[in-house]
Amino acid sequence: MTIELKNIVKKFGAFTALDGVDLKVANGELLALLGPSGSGKTTLLRIIAGLDWPDAGEVSFDGESTLGHGASERRVGFVFQHYALFRHMTVFENVAFGLRVQPRAVRKDEAGIRMRVKELLDLVQLDWLADRYPNQLSGGQRQRIALARALAIEPGILLLDEPFGALDAKVRKELRQWLRSLHSEISVTSIFVTHDQEEALEVANRVVVMDKGQIEQIGTPAEVYDNPATAFVHGFIGESIVLPVEVNQGCVRLGGKSLGIAVADGISGASKLFVRRHDMQVGPIGAGLLEGTIRHVRTFGPTQRAEVALCGGEGKTLIEIDAPRDRTLQAGDIVGLRPQRYRIFAAQD
Amino acid sequence: MSRPQPTSSAPRRDVRIEPGPIRVAIIAMALIFLSVFVVLPLAVVFAQAFAKGAGAFVAALSDPEAWSAIRLTLLVAAISVGLNLVFGVMAAWAIAKFDFHGKAFLVTLIDLPFSVSPVISGLVFVLLFGAQGYWGAWLQSHDVHVLFAAPGIALATIFVTFPFVARSLIPLMQEQGTQEEEAAISLGASGLQTFFRVTLPNIKWGLLYGVLLCNARAMGEFGAVSVVSGHIRGETNTMPLLVEILYNEYQFVASFAIASLLAMLALVTLVVKTVLERRLDEG
Amino acid sequence: MGVATGRRSTLPGFGLTMGLTLTWLSVIILIPLAGLFLKTFELSFDQFWGIVTSRRTLNALKISFGLSFAAAIVNLVMGTIVVWALVRYRFPGRRLFDAIVDIPFALPTAVAGVALSSLFAQKGWLGAPLAELGIKVAFTPAGIFIAMIFIGIPFVVRTVQPILIDLDVEIEEAAASLGASRWHTVFRVILPSLIPALLTGFALAFARGIGEYGSVIFIAGNLPNVSEIAPLLIVIRLSEFRYADATAIAVVMLVASFLIIFAVNRLQRWAQTRIPAH
């Protein structure tokens, strides 16, 4: 099923949760809504599910408006952040619930329900838990049962709100891979909300980055990581060195010193230079290079991380850079730094 | 970006709200039920008390019998609240601040009077102190009057109001733990100093809450007191007992005048209780 | 009991407070209640059985238990409706009505008794219109039923209220997103998760009604075998100095209420193990 959102606006009192959101989701996609808390991503998910209504805008599934339908008529599978399993029902009854409340005309008979529930429990590999109650399960098991329950109604769309938020780090990793392989198996159009960029980049086919009720960028994990469209995305995804620079007629200066790097047209005045830590090349000092003193070097994994105090500018600016291990760096060295890949965005305020 | 116009066709349906007519029906049923079963009886009390004007109301309350009942009620309440206050605080201290075997059982025993019919609460004292009771003959020979006298009424009232103070303190004191008291002791405070300077300020609202409920029940108790009082006019009638006697003699204005005083007590208790609950919630 | 164990406490006063607590508890509660049971042992079993199964006693017990059960059912249903309105909806006077629920706890039973009796009397505010319809409430078993409903009102409301307030919003949304109608959501998801609290409130109201005296006797009519409740029969037997009879009835009632309280405790524990509060 495809989803199309047009100009969605949602306000809670004076707070604008969604400020004109447009989004198209193709059939079978696995999409991540990524953003800090308060960015409106959960509200957007709830609007798609019919658990909240937009103040303005249009939601359509397969080209048909769906705002006239309530949550119970949309056939949208929703996995809640805290799973919302029915505590007084066994795992089996939880999964069967959506089948049992169907109108009599389309409802499966008891044998049919049993078979379907069995299938779903097999799918999430928890058939041996059918007779347990939710509070006898671990967090990861509850998560999978919640997913099986949502899939029982054969939803056209699957929505997951912070699906791994309440789990510990190890289980999170396992469930991420599991979710991705499950999606390729059932290929239902799926959207999940997360504030964890690693999770979004690792699991989703496409990532929607949101901030303050608006979409900042939509793209594949590689696109949003390598070509952040806005300063927010660059700062939010991956770790970046951010330096305040002054752009004047194509010349980029930091603390009065020209950096000798190019800048796109249209940017002028106070701006911000974003560089990934591993994109900062370290070498001997020279003209047109940033200059700094190495304070501290830590070595782990394939790289070494150096803390560098930049010279010039007001006060001292400390940055952390990652360099290959074959380059010998020592505390006290004075080095030249050149941003190899970088982005410059006009400072917003 | 241009501001989208609100689409008026979109229904706003909160999945957690029932359809309008059902909502109205539920509220109506709830309000009618509470009005018929609670508001009306309360209103009747005041309407009947003033049925023949304020003069009759005042006259009924100035009757010596009424005064005697009010005095006895206040005396019994003072005794039973006072004793249960001291006991309740001690019980709560022992239960909330220490670990020992059988704690849950002890709490159940303290709660016991809540599940005993008021009539039985009076009966047990008749069996002990009545003419045919275990100690009746001995008491009679020594001319000690327990039953059909103030001591019996006080005993029955203490029995009935036994759990209130302890019950309102135990959860509160358990929640507060023992760290503050241990700190006080380690700073050299004595046990009593610790209690009065550290524990008491922390539990004062809970204590007041317990005392309030204890007092309301003590002044209003009917069944237990009725069994042990003997209904001696002007001597062993409490206010609730006088309400009964006057009602059975068809002195409705007088009966409801006394009843209205008790109803006022109940209302004031409820208001203060609500205020205290808010304070307790705020911590 | 009464032996401090395990953790040694630095706090003083355990011996003193525990000693006085147990003494006071024994003097006021345990010895008097033990006296009641001892008194019954003075009877032979046949005597005891004879008293308890005499027509008048049996009828009084039936009336107290039966009407109290029926009243508790009414309170179960109406209490659920009241608590739903108070928790889920906003309407003018909501806080006032919330406070009003406690009045049956706070109002002295004798006051409630005369008030209900007057309200439902032949010429009373409600008695008169009901009489026109040919319904007589005062001085009939219906009056007992009414009084028992009155005193049971707070129990269901106050036990269910905190549970309904704390109920997870998400489970209702989950039910809706799974295709359940509001009706299904309420009856298959919400009410079942309130069952332990509902049963507890029901049992407490039931227990209270069995032993109730003050609010009932004025409206009851107190006709032997018809509208005479068990507590009143105890009072009558006492005034006739038939202590053995009074004691036997009392013991039956006590045992019944202890069983109910025991059941409530088990229910609470069961609810906690199966459906822990988060």
Short mmCIF file of N, CA, C and O in Angstrom, two decimals, chain C residues 107-199:
data_model
loop_
_atom_site.label_atom_id
_atom_site.label_comp_id
_atom_site.label_asym_id
_atom_site.label_seq_id
_atom_site.Cartn_x
_atom_site.Cartn_y
_atom_site.Cartn_z
N LEU C 107 -21.31 9.75 56.59
CA LEU C 107 -22.56 10.06 57.29
C LEU C 107 -22.84 8.98 58.34
O LEU C 107 -22.84 7.80 58.03
N PRO C 108 -23.09 9.38 59.60
CA PRO C 108 -23.41 8.36 60.62
C PRO C 108 -24.60 7.52 60.16
O PRO C 108 -25.55 8.04 59.58
N THR C 109 -24.52 6.22 60.45
CA THR C 109 -25.52 5.31 59.89
C THR C 109 -26.93 5.65 60.37
O THR C 109 -27.90 5.49 59.62
N ALA C 110 -27.05 6.10 61.61
CA ALA C 110 -28.39 6.42 62.12
C ALA C 110 -28.98 7.57 61.33
O ALA C 110 -30.18 7.58 61.02
N VAL C 111 -28.16 8.54 60.96
CA VAL C 111 -28.63 9.68 60.18
C VAL C 111 -29.08 9.19 58.80
O VAL C 111 -30.16 9.56 58.32
N ALA C 112 -28.28 8.34 58.19
CA ALA C 112 -28.66 7.78 56.90
C ALA C 112 -29.96 7.02 57.04
O ALA C 112 -30.85 7.11 56.17
N GLY C 113 -30.10 6.27 58.13
CA GLY C 113 -31.30 5.47 58.36
C GLY C 113 -32.56 6.32 58.42
O GLY C 113 -33.52 6.08 57.69
N VAL C 114 -32.55 7.35 59.26
CA VAL C 114 -33.76 8.18 59.37
C VAL C 114 -34.00 8.95 58.07
O VAL C 114 -35.14 9.14 57.65
N ALA C 115 -32.93 9.36 57.39
CA ALA C 115 -33.09 10.12 56.16
C ALA C 115 -33.72 9.25 55.08
O ALA C 115 -34.69 9.66 54.42
N LEU C 116 -33.19 8.05 54.88
CA LEU C 116 -33.75 7.15 53.86
C LEU C 116 -35.19 6.79 54.20
O LEU C 116 -36.06 6.76 53.32
N SER C 117 -35.43 6.52 55.48
CA SER C 117 -36.76 6.15 55.91
C SER C 117 -37.75 7.28 55.60
O SER C 117 -38.84 7.05 55.08
N SER C 118 -37.33 8.50 55.89
CA SER C 118 -38.20 9.65 55.65
C SER C 118 -38.39 9.90 54.16
O SER C 118 -39.47 10.25 53.70
N LEU C 119 -37.32 9.68 53.40
CA LEU C 119 -37.37 9.91 51.95
C LEU C 119 -38.34 8.95 51.27
O LEU C 119 -39.06 9.32 50.35
N PHE C 120 -38.35 7.70 51.75
CA PHE C 120 -39.16 6.68 51.09
C PHE C 120 -40.46 6.38 51.83
O PHE C 120 -41.19 5.47 51.46
N ALA C 121 -40.73 7.14 52.90
CA ALA C 121 -41.99 6.94 53.62
C ALA C 121 -43.15 7.29 52.70
O ALA C 121 -42.97 7.95 51.67
N GLN C 122 -44.35 6.82 53.10
CA GLN C 122 -45.52 6.99 52.24
C GLN C 122 -45.69 8.44 51.76
O GLN C 122 -46.08 8.69 50.64
N LYS C 123 -45.36 9.40 52.65
CA LYS C 123 -45.53 10.80 52.25
C LYS C 123 -44.19 11.46 51.92
O LYS C 123 -44.10 12.67 51.79
N GLY C 124 -43.15 10.65 51.81
CA GLY C 124 -41.81 11.20 51.56
C GLY C 124 -41.63 11.66 50.12
O GLY C 124 -42.47 11.40 49.25
N TRP C 125 -40.52 12.38 49.88
CA TRP C 125 -40.24 12.94 48.55
C TRP C 125 -40.29 11.87 47.47
O TRP C 125 -40.78 12.10 46.38
N LEU C 126 -39.72 10.72 47.75
CA LEU C 126 -39.72 9.66 46.75
C LEU C 126 -40.81 8.63 47.04
O LEU C 126 -41.34 8.00 46.13
N GLY C 127 -41.14 8.48 48.33
CA GLY C 127 -42.15 7.49 48.72
C GLY C 127 -43.50 7.81 48.11
O GLY C 127 -44.20 6.90 47.63
N ALA C 128 -43.88 9.10 48.08
CA ALA C 128 -45.19 9.49 47.57
C ALA C 128 -45.36 9.15 46.09
O ALA C 128 -46.31 8.45 45.72
N PRO C 129 -44.44 9.61 45.23
CA PRO C 129 -44.61 9.24 43.81
C PRO C 129 -44.55 7.73 43.58
O PRO C 129 -45.29 7.21 42.74
N LEU C 130 -43.71 7.03 44.35
CA LEU C 130 -43.62 5.58 44.18
C LEU C 130 -44.93 4.93 44.62
O LEU C 130 -45.39 3.96 44.00
N ALA C 131 -45.55 5.46 45.69
CA ALA C 131 -46.81 4.90 46.17
C ALA C 131 -47.88 5.04 45.10
O ALA C 131 -48.72 4.15 44.93
N GLU C 132 -47.85 6.15 44.37
CA GLU C 132 -48.83 6.33 43.28
C GLU C 132 -48.69 5.25 42.22
O GLU C 132 -49.65 4.85 41.59
N LEU C 133 -47.46 4.79 42.04
CA LEU C 133 -47.21 3.71 41.08
C LEU C 133 -47.49 2.35 41.69
O LEU C 133 -47.30 1.31 41.05
N GLY C 134 -47.89 2.37 42.97
CA GLY C 134 -48.17 1.11 43.65
C GLY C 134 -46.94 0.42 44.19
O GLY C 134 -46.96 -0.76 44.49
N ILE C 135 -45.83 1.16 44.31
CA ILE C 135 -44.59 0.57 44.84
C ILE C 135 -44.39 1.04 46.27
O ILE C 135 -44.38 2.24 46.54
N LYS C 136 -44.24 0.09 47.17
CA LYS C 136 -44.00 0.44 48.56
C LYS C 136 -42.57 0.04 48.91
O LYS C 136 -42.18 -1.10 48.71
N VAL C 137 -41.82 0.99 49.38
CA VAL C 137 -40.42 0.72 49.69
C VAL C 137 -40.19 0.66 51.19
O VAL C 137 -39.66 -0.32 51.72
N ALA C 138 -40.63 1.71 51.90
CA ALA C 138 -40.37 1.75 53.33
C ALA C 138 -41.09 0.62 54.04
O ALA C 138 -42.21 0.26 53.67
N PHE C 139 -40.45 0.04 55.03
CA PHE C 139 -40.99 -1.05 55.84
C PHE C 139 -41.23 -2.30 55.04
O PHE C 139 -42.11 -3.10 55.34
N THR C 140 -40.47 -2.49 53.97
CA THR C 140 -40.51 -3.73 53.21
C THR C 140 -39.05 -4.14 52.93
O THR C 140 -38.14 -3.34 53.15
N PRO C 141 -38.83 -5.37 52.45
CA PRO C 141 -37.46 -5.76 52.09
C PRO C 141 -36.85 -4.80 51.08
O PRO C 141 -35.63 -4.61 51.06
N ALA C 142 -37.69 -4.17 50.22
CA ALA C 142 -37.15 -3.23 49.25
C ALA C 142 -36.41 -2.10 49.95
O ALA C 142 -35.40 -1.58 49.45
N GLY C 143 -36.93 -1.70 51.12
CA GLY C 143 -36.28 -0.64 51.89
C GLY C 143 -34.88 -1.07 52.33
O GLY C 143 -33.93 -0.28 52.28
N ILE C 144 -34.76 -2.33 52.79
CA ILE C 144 -33.46 -2.85 53.20
C ILE C 144 -32.48 -2.80 52.03
O ILE C 144 -31.34 -2.37 52.16
N PHE C 145 -33.00 -3.21 50.88
CA PHE C 145 -32.22 -3.23 49.64
C PHE C 145 -31.69 -1.82 49.34
O PHE C 145 -30.49 -1.63 49.09
N ILE C 146 -32.57 -0.83 49.42
CA ILE C 146 -32.20 0.57 49.15
C ILE C 146 -31.10 1.02 50.11
O ILE C 146 -30.08 1.59 49.71
N ALA C 147 -31.29 0.73 51.41
CA ALA C 147 -30.32 1.18 52.41
C ALA C 147 -28.97 0.50 52.16
O ALA C 147 -27.91 1.13 52.31
N MET C 148 -28.99 -0.76 51.77
CA MET C 148 -27.73 -1.46 51.53
C MET C 148 -27.03 -0.94 50.28
O MET C 148 -25.80 -0.92 50.22
N ILE C 149 -27.81 -0.53 49.28
CA ILE C 149 -27.18 0.11 48.11
C ILE C 149 -26.48 1.39 48.57
O ILE C 149 -25.32 1.63 48.23
N PHE C 150 -27.20 2.19 49.38
CA PHE C 150 -26.64 3.46 49.84
C PHE C 150 -25.28 3.26 50.51
O PHE C 150 -24.29 3.88 50.14
N ILE C 151 -25.20 2.34 51.49
CA ILE C 151 -23.95 2.24 52.23
C ILE C 151 -22.84 1.57 51.42
O ILE C 151 -21.67 1.68 51.75
N GLY C 152 -23.21 0.91 50.31
CA GLY C 152 -22.18 0.23 49.52
C GLY C 152 -21.61 1.07 48.39
O GLY C 152 -20.63 0.67 47.75
N ILE C 153 -22.20 2.23 48.13
CA ILE C 153 -21.80 3.03 46.96
C ILE C 153 -20.29 3.30 46.87
O ILE C 153 -19.69 3.13 45.81
N PRO C 154 -19.64 3.74 47.96
CA PRO C 154 -18.24 4.15 47.78
C PRO C 154 -17.30 3.00 47.43
O PRO C 154 -16.26 3.23 46.82
N PHE C 155 -17.64 1.76 47.79
CA PHE C 155 -16.65 0.69 47.70
C PHE C 155 -16.19 0.42 46.27
O PHE C 155 -15.00 0.44 45.98
N VAL C 156 -17.14 0.17 45.38
CA VAL C 156 -16.74 -0.14 44.00
C VAL C 156 -16.07 1.08 43.37
O VAL C 156 -15.01 0.98 42.75
N VAL C 157 -16.67 2.26 43.57
CA VAL C 157 -16.11 3.46 42.95
C VAL C 157 -14.68 3.68 43.41
O VAL C 157 -13.77 3.89 42.60
N ARG C 158 -14.46 3.61 44.71
CA ARG C 158 -13.13 3.96 45.23
C ARG C 158 -12.07 2.88 44.96
O ARG C 158 -10.88 3.19 44.96
N THR C 159 -12.48 1.63 44.77
CA THR C 159 -11.45 0.63 44.44
C THR C 159 -11.11 0.66 42.96
O THR C 159 -9.98 0.42 42.57
N VAL C 160 -12.10 0.97 42.11
CA VAL C 160 -11.85 0.94 40.67
C VAL C 160 -11.22 2.25 40.18
O VAL C 160 -10.41 2.24 39.26
N GLN C 161 -11.58 3.35 40.81
CA GLN C 161 -11.14 4.67 40.33
C GLN C 161 -9.63 4.78 40.07
O GLN C 161 -9.24 5.14 38.97
N PRO C 162 -8.78 4.45 41.05
CA PRO C 162 -7.34 4.60 40.76
C PRO C 162 -6.86 3.71 39.63
O PRO C 162 -5.98 4.09 38.86
N ILE C 163 -7.45 2.50 39.51
CA ILE C 163 -7.02 1.58 38.45
C ILE C 163 -7.40 2.13 37.08
O ILE C 163 -6.63 2.10 36.14
N LEU C 164 -8.61 2.66 36.98
CA LEU C 164 -9.07 3.20 35.69
C LEU C 164 -8.25 4.42 35.31
O LEU C 164 -7.92 4.62 34.14
N ILE C 165 -7.90 5.24 36.31
CA ILE C 165 -7.09 6.44 36.01
C ILE C 165 -5.73 6.02 35.47
O ILE C 165 -5.21 6.61 34.52
N ASP C 166 -5.15 4.99 36.09
CA ASP C 166 -3.80 4.58 35.69
C ASP C 166 -3.76 3.67 34.47
O ASP C 166 -2.68 3.31 34.01
N LEU C 167 -4.92 3.29 33.97
CA LEU C 167 -4.95 2.34 32.86
C LEU C 167 -4.19 2.91 31.66
O LEU C 167 -4.36 4.06 31.29
N ASP C 168 -3.36 2.08 31.07
CA ASP C 168 -2.52 2.49 29.96
C ASP C 168 -3.36 2.92 28.76
O ASP C 168 -4.17 2.16 28.27
N VAL C 169 -3.15 4.16 28.32
CA VAL C 169 -3.88 4.67 27.15
C VAL C 169 -3.63 3.80 25.93
O VAL C 169 -4.52 3.56 25.11
N GLU C 170 -2.40 3.33 25.82
CA GLU C 170 -2.00 2.60 24.62
C GLU C 170 -2.81 1.33 24.37
O GLU C 170 -3.01 0.95 23.23
N ILE C 171 -3.28 0.67 25.45
CA ILE C 171 -3.98 -0.60 25.18
C ILE C 171 -5.30 -0.35 24.47
O ILE C 171 -5.74 -1.17 23.67
N GLU C 172 -5.92 0.80 24.76
CA GLU C 172 -7.16 1.12 24.05
C GLU C 172 -6.86 1.45 22.60
O GLU C 172 -7.60 1.06 21.69
N GLU C 173 -5.77 2.18 22.37
CA GLU C 173 -5.40 2.52 21.00
C GLU C 173 -5.00 1.26 20.23
O GLU C 173 -5.30 1.12 19.05
N ALA C 174 -4.33 0.36 20.94
CA ALA C 174 -3.94 -0.90 20.31
C ALA C 174 -5.17 -1.67 19.86
O ALA C 174 -5.24 -2.15 18.73
N ALA C 175 -6.17 -1.74 20.75
CA ALA C 175 -7.40 -2.46 20.40
C ALA C 175 -8.05 -1.81 19.17
O ALA C 175 -8.46 -2.51 18.25
N ALA C 176 -8.11 -0.47 19.17
CA ALA C 176 -8.74 0.22 18.03
C ALA C 176 -7.98 -0.06 16.74
O ALA C 176 -8.57 -0.34 15.70
N SER C 177 -6.64 -0.01 16.82
CA SER C 177 -5.87 -0.19 15.59
C SER C 177 -5.95 -1.63 15.10
O SER C 177 -5.68 -1.91 13.94
N LEU C 178 -6.34 -2.55 15.98
CA LEU C 178 -6.52 -3.94 15.56
C LEU C 178 -7.91 -4.17 15.00
O LEU C 178 -8.30 -5.30 14.71
N GLY C 179 -8.69 -3.10 14.89
CA GLY C 179 -9.99 -3.22 14.25
C GLY C 179 -11.16 -3.35 15.22
O GLY C 179 -12.29 -3.55 14.81
N ALA C 180 -10.89 -3.26 16.55
CA ALA C 180 -11.98 -3.43 17.50
C ALA C 180 -12.86 -2.18 17.52
O ALA C 180 -12.36 -1.07 17.51
N SER C 181 -14.16 -2.40 17.58
CA SER C 181 -15.08 -1.28 17.76
C SER C 181 -14.92 -0.81 19.21
O SER C 181 -14.32 -1.48 20.04
N ARG C 182 -15.49 0.37 19.49
CA ARG C 182 -15.40 0.89 20.86
C ARG C 182 -16.04 -0.10 21.83
O ARG C 182 -15.56 -0.31 22.93
N TRP C 183 -17.13 -0.68 21.43
CA TRP C 183 -17.85 -1.67 22.25
C TRP C 183 -16.93 -2.84 22.61
O TRP C 183 -16.80 -3.23 23.77
N HIS C 184 -16.26 -3.39 21.59
CA HIS C 184 -15.33 -4.48 21.83
C HIS C 184 -14.19 -4.05 22.73
O HIS C 184 -13.75 -4.79 23.62
N THR C 185 -13.68 -2.84 22.48
CA THR C 185 -12.56 -2.36 23.29
C THR C 185 -12.95 -2.28 24.76
O THR C 185 -12.21 -2.72 25.64
N VAL C 186 -14.15 -1.72 25.01
CA VAL C 186 -14.59 -1.57 26.40
C VAL C 186 -14.82 -2.94 27.05
O VAL C 186 -14.33 -3.21 28.14
N PHE C 187 -15.55 -3.82 26.34
CA PHE C 187 -15.95 -5.05 27.00
C PHE C 187 -14.91 -6.17 26.96
O PHE C 187 -14.94 -7.07 27.78
N ARG C 188 -14.00 -6.11 25.99
CA ARG C 188 -13.00 -7.18 25.93
C ARG C 188 -11.64 -6.78 26.47
O ARG C 188 -10.81 -7.62 26.80
N VAL C 189 -11.38 -5.47 26.50
CA VAL C 189 -10.04 -5.05 26.93
C VAL C 189 -10.09 -4.27 28.24
O VAL C 189 -9.39 -4.62 29.19
N ILE C 190 -10.94 -3.24 28.32
CA ILE C 190 -10.89 -2.38 29.52
C ILE C 190 -11.51 -3.07 30.72
O ILE C 190 -10.87 -3.24 31.76
N LEU C 191 -12.79 -3.49 30.57
CA LEU C 191 -13.45 -4.09 31.72
C LEU C 191 -12.72 -5.33 32.24
O LEU C 191 -12.56 -5.48 33.45
N PRO C 192 -12.25 -6.25 31.36
CA PRO C 192 -11.51 -7.40 31.91
C PRO C 192 -10.28 -6.99 32.73
O PRO C 192 -9.96 -7.64 33.72
N SER C 193 -9.63 -5.91 32.34
CA SER C 193 -8.45 -5.56 33.14
C SER C 193 -8.86 -4.86 34.44
O SER C 193 -8.03 -4.67 35.32
N LEU C 194 -10.15 -4.51 34.56
CA LEU C 194 -10.61 -3.94 35.84
C LEU C 194 -11.19 -5.00 36.76
O LEU C 194 -11.57 -4.70 37.89
N ILE C 195 -11.28 -6.25 36.28
CA ILE C 195 -12.00 -7.27 37.04
C ILE C 195 -11.51 -7.43 38.49
O ILE C 195 -12.34 -7.44 39.41
N PRO C 196 -10.21 -7.52 38.75
CA PRO C 196 -9.81 -7.67 40.16
C PRO C 196 -10.33 -6.54 41.04
O PRO C 196 -10.85 -6.78 42.13
N ALA C 197 -10.22 -5.31 40.54
CA ALA C 197 -10.69 -4.17 41.33
C ALA C 197 -12.21 -4.20 41.48
O ALA C 197 -12.74 -3.94 42.56
N LEU C 198 -12.90 -4.57 40.40
CA LEU C 198 -14.36 -4.64 40.47
C LEU C 198 -14.80 -5.68 41.50
O LEU C 198 -15.69 -5.42 42.31
N LEU C 199 -14.16 -6.85 41.47
CA LEU C 199 -14.53 -7.91 42.42
C LEU C 199 -14.22 -7.50 43.84
O LEU C 199 -14.97 -7.79 44.77
#
